[in-house]
PDB file of C-alpha atoms and ligand atoms in Angstrom:
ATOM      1  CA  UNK A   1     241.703 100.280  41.386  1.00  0.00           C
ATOM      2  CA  UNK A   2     238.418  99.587  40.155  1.00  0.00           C
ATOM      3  CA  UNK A   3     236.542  96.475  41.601  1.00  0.00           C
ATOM      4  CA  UNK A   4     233.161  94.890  42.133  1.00  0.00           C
ATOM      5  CA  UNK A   5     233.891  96.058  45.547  1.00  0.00           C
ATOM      6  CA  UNK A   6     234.891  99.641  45.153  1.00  0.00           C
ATOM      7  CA  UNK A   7     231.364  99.981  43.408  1.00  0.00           C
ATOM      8  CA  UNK A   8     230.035  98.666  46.216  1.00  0.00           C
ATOM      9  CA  UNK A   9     231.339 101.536  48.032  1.00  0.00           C
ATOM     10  CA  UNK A  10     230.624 103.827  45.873  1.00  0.00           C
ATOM     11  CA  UNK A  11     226.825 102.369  45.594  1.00  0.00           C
ATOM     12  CA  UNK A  12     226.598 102.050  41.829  1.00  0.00           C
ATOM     13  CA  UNK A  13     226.083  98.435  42.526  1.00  0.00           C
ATOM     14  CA  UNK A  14     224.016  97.932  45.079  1.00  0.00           C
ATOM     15  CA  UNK A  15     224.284  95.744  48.271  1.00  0.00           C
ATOM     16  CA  UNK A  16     222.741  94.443  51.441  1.00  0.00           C
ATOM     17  CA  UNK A  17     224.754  96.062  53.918  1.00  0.00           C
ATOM     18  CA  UNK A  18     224.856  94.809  57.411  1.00  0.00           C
ATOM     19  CA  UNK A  19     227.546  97.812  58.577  1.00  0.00           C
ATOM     20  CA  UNK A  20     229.195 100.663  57.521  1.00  0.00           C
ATOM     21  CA  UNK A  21     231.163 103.610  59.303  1.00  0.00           C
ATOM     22  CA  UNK A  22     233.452 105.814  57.552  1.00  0.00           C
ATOM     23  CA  UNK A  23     236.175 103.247  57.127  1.00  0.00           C
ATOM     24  CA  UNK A  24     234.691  99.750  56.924  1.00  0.00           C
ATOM     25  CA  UNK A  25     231.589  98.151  54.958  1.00  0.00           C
ATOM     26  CA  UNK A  26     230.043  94.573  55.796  1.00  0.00           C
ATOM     27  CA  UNK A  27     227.510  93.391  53.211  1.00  0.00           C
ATOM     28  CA  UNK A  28     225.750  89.750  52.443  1.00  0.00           C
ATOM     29  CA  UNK A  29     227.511  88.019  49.661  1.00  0.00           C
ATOM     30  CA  UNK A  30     225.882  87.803  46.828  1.00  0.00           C
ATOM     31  CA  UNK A  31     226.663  83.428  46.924  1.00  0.00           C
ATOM     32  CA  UNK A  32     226.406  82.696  50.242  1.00  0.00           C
ATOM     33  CA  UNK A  33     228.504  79.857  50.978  1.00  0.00           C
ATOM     34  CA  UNK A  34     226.693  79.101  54.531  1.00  0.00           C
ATOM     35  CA  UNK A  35     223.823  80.081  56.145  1.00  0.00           C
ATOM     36  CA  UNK A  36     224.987  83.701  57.487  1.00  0.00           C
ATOM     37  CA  UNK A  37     227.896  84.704  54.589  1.00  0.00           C
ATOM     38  CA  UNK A  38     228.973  88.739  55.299  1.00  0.00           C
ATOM     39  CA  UNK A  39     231.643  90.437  53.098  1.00  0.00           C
ATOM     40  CA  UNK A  40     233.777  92.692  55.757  1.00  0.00           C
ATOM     41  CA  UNK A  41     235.871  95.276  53.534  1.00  0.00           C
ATOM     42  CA  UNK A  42     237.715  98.533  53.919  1.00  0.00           C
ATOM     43  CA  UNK A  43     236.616 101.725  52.096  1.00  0.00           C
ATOM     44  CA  UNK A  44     240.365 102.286  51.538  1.00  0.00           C
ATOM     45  CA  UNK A  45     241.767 100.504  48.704  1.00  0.00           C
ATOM     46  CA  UNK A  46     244.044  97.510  49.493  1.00  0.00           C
ATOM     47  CA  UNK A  47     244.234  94.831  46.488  1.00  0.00           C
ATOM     48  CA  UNK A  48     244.897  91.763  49.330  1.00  0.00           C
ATOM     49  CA  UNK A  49     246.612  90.801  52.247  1.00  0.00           C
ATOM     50  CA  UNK A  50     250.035  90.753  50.763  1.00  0.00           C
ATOM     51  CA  UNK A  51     249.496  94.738  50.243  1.00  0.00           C
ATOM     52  CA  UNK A  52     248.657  95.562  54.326  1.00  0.00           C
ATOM     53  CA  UNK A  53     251.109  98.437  55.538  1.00  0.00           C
ATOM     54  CA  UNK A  54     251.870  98.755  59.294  1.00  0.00           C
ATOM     55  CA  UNK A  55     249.711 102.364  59.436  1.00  0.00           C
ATOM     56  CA  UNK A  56     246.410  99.325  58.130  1.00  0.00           C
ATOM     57  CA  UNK A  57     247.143  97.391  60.914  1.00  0.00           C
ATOM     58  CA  UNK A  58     244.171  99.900  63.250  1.00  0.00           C
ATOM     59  CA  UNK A  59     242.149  98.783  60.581  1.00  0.00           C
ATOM     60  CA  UNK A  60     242.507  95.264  60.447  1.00  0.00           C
ATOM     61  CA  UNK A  61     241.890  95.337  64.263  1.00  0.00           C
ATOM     62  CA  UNK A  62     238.808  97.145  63.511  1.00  0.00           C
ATOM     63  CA  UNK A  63     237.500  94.972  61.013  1.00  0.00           C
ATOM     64  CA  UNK A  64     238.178  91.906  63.641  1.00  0.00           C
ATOM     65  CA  UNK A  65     236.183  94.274  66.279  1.00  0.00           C
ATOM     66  CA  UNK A  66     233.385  94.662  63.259  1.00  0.00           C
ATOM     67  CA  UNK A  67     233.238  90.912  62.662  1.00  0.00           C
ATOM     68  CA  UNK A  68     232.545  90.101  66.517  1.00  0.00           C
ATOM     69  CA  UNK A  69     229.929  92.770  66.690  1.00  0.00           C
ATOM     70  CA  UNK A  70     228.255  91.119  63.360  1.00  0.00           C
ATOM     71  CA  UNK A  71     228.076  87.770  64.764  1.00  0.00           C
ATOM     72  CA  UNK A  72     226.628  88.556  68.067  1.00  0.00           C
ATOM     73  CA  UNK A  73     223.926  90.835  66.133  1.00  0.00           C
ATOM     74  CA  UNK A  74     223.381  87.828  63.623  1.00  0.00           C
ATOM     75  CA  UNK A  75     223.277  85.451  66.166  1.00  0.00           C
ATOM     76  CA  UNK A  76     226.376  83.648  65.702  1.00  0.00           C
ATOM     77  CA  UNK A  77     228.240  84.430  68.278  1.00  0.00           C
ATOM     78  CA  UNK A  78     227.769  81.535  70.705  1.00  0.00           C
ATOM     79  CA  UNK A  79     227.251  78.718  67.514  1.00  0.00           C
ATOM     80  CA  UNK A  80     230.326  79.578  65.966  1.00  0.00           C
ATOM     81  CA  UNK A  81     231.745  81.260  62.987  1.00  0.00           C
ATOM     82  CA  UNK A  82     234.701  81.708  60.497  1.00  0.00           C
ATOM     83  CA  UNK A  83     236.270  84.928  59.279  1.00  0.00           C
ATOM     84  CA  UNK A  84     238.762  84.126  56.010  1.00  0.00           C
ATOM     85  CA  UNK A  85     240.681  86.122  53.967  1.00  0.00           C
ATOM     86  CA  UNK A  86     241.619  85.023  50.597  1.00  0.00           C
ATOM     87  CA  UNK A  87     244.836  85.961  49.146  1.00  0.00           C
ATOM     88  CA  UNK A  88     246.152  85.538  46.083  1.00  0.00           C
ATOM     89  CA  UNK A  89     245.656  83.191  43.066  1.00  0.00           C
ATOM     90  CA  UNK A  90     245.825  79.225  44.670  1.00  0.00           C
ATOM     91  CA  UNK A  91     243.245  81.167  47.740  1.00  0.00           C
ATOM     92  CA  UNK A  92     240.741  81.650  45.238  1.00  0.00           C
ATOM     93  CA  UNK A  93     240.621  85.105  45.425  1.00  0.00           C
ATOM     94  CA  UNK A  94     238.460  86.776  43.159  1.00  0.00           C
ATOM     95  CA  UNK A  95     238.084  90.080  43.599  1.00  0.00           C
ATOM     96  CA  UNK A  96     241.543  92.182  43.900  1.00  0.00           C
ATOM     97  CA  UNK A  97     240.221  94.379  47.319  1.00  0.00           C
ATOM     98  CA  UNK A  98     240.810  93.088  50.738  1.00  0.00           C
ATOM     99  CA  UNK A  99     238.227  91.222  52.030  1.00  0.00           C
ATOM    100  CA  UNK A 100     236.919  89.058  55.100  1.00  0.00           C
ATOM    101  CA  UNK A 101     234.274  86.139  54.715  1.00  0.00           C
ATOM    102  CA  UNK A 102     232.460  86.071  58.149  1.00  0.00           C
ATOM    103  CA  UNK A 103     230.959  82.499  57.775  1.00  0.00           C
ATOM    104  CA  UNK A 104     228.441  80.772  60.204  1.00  0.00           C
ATOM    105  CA  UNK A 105     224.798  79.639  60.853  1.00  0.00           C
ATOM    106  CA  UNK A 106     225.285  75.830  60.330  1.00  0.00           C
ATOM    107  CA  UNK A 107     228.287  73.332  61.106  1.00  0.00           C
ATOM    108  CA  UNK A 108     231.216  74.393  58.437  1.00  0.00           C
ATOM    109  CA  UNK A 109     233.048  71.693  56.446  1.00  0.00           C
ATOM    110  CA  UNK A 110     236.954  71.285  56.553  1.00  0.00           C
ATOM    111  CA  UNK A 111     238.735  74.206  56.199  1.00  0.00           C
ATOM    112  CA  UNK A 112     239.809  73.982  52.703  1.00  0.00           C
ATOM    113  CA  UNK A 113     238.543  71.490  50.252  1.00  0.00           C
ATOM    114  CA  UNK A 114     242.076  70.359  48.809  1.00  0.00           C
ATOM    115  CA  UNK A 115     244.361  67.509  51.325  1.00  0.00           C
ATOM    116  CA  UNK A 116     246.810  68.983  53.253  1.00  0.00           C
ATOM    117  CA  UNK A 117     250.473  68.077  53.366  1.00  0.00           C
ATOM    118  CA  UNK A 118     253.665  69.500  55.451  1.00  0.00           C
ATOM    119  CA  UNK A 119     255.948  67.229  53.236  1.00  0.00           C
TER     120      UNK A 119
HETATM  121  P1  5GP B   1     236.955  85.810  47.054  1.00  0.00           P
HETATM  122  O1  5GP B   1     236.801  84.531  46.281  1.00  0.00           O
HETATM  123  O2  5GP B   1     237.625  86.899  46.248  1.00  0.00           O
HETATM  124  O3  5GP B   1     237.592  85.605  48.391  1.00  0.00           O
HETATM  125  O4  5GP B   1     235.487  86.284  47.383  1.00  0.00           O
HETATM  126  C1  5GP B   1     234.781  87.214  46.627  1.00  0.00           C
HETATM  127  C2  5GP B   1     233.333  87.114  47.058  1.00  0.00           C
HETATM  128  O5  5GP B   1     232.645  88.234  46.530  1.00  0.00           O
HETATM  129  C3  5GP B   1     232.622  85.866  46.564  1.00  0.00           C
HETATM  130  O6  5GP B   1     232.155  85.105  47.680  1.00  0.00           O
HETATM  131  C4  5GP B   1     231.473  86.417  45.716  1.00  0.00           C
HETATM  132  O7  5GP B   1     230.273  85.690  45.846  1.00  0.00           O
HETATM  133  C5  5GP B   1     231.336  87.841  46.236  1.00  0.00           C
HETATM  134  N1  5GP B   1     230.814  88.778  45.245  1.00  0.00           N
HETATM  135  C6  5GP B   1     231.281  88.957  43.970  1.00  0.00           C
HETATM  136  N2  5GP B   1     230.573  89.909  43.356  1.00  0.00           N
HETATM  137  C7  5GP B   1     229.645  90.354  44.267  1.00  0.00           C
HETATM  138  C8  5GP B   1     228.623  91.351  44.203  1.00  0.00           C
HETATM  139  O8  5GP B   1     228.401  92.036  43.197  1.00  0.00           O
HETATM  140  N3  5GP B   1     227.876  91.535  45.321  1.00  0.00           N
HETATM  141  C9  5GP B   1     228.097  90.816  46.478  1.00  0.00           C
HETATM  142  N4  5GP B   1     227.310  91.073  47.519  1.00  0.00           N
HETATM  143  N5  5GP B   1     229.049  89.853  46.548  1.00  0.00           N
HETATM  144  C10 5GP B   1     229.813  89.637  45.461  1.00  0.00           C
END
């Protein structure tokens, strides 16, 4: 499927990236939402989290092993940081390709901005 993201890839839209082997690309989002804001995606197409096969699950570890290497070369490491995954339609998600916000540089807010209920 055809994203904003598989552009990206494909480098007909251009991006800041921050890392990129043959299976995973890390970029600055384009609305940074905190201080240090990286896009972590795979190359491979996967519309969300609801669509990861056991045979992704290597690269879902990698992209975990690609977000700690980002934050210690961004600084973040020690200060803290968030990686998120948005999935589906009351997430937020916008664009239909999995992808990870790593999120730090500054003192995040609560976790989601709606209250919370178990009820
Ligand atoms: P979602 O809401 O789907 O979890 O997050 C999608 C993210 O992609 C948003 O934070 C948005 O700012 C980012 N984004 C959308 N289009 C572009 C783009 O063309 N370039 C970059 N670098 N980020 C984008």
């Amino acid at each position: 499927m055809e994203t904003v993201f598989s552009k990206i890839i494909e480098g007909t839209i251009p991006s800041k990236k921050v890392f990129e082997n043959e299976r995973i690309l890390a970029f600055y989002d384009i609305e940074p939402a905190a201080p240090v804001h990286v896009l972590i995606i795979p190359k491979k197409f996967i519309a969300s989290m609801n669509d990861v096969t056991p045979e992704d699950l290597p690269l879902i570890a990698e992209i975990h092993s690609v977000a700690q290497q980002i934050a210690a070369e961004l600084g973040i490491a020690d200060s803290g940081y968030r990686l998120i995954n948005n999935c589906g339609p009351d997430s937020g998600q916008a664009v239909p390709h999995l992808h990870y916000h790593l999120l730090g540089g500054a003192k995040l807010g609560a976790l989601t901005g709606n209250s919370a209920s178990h009820a």
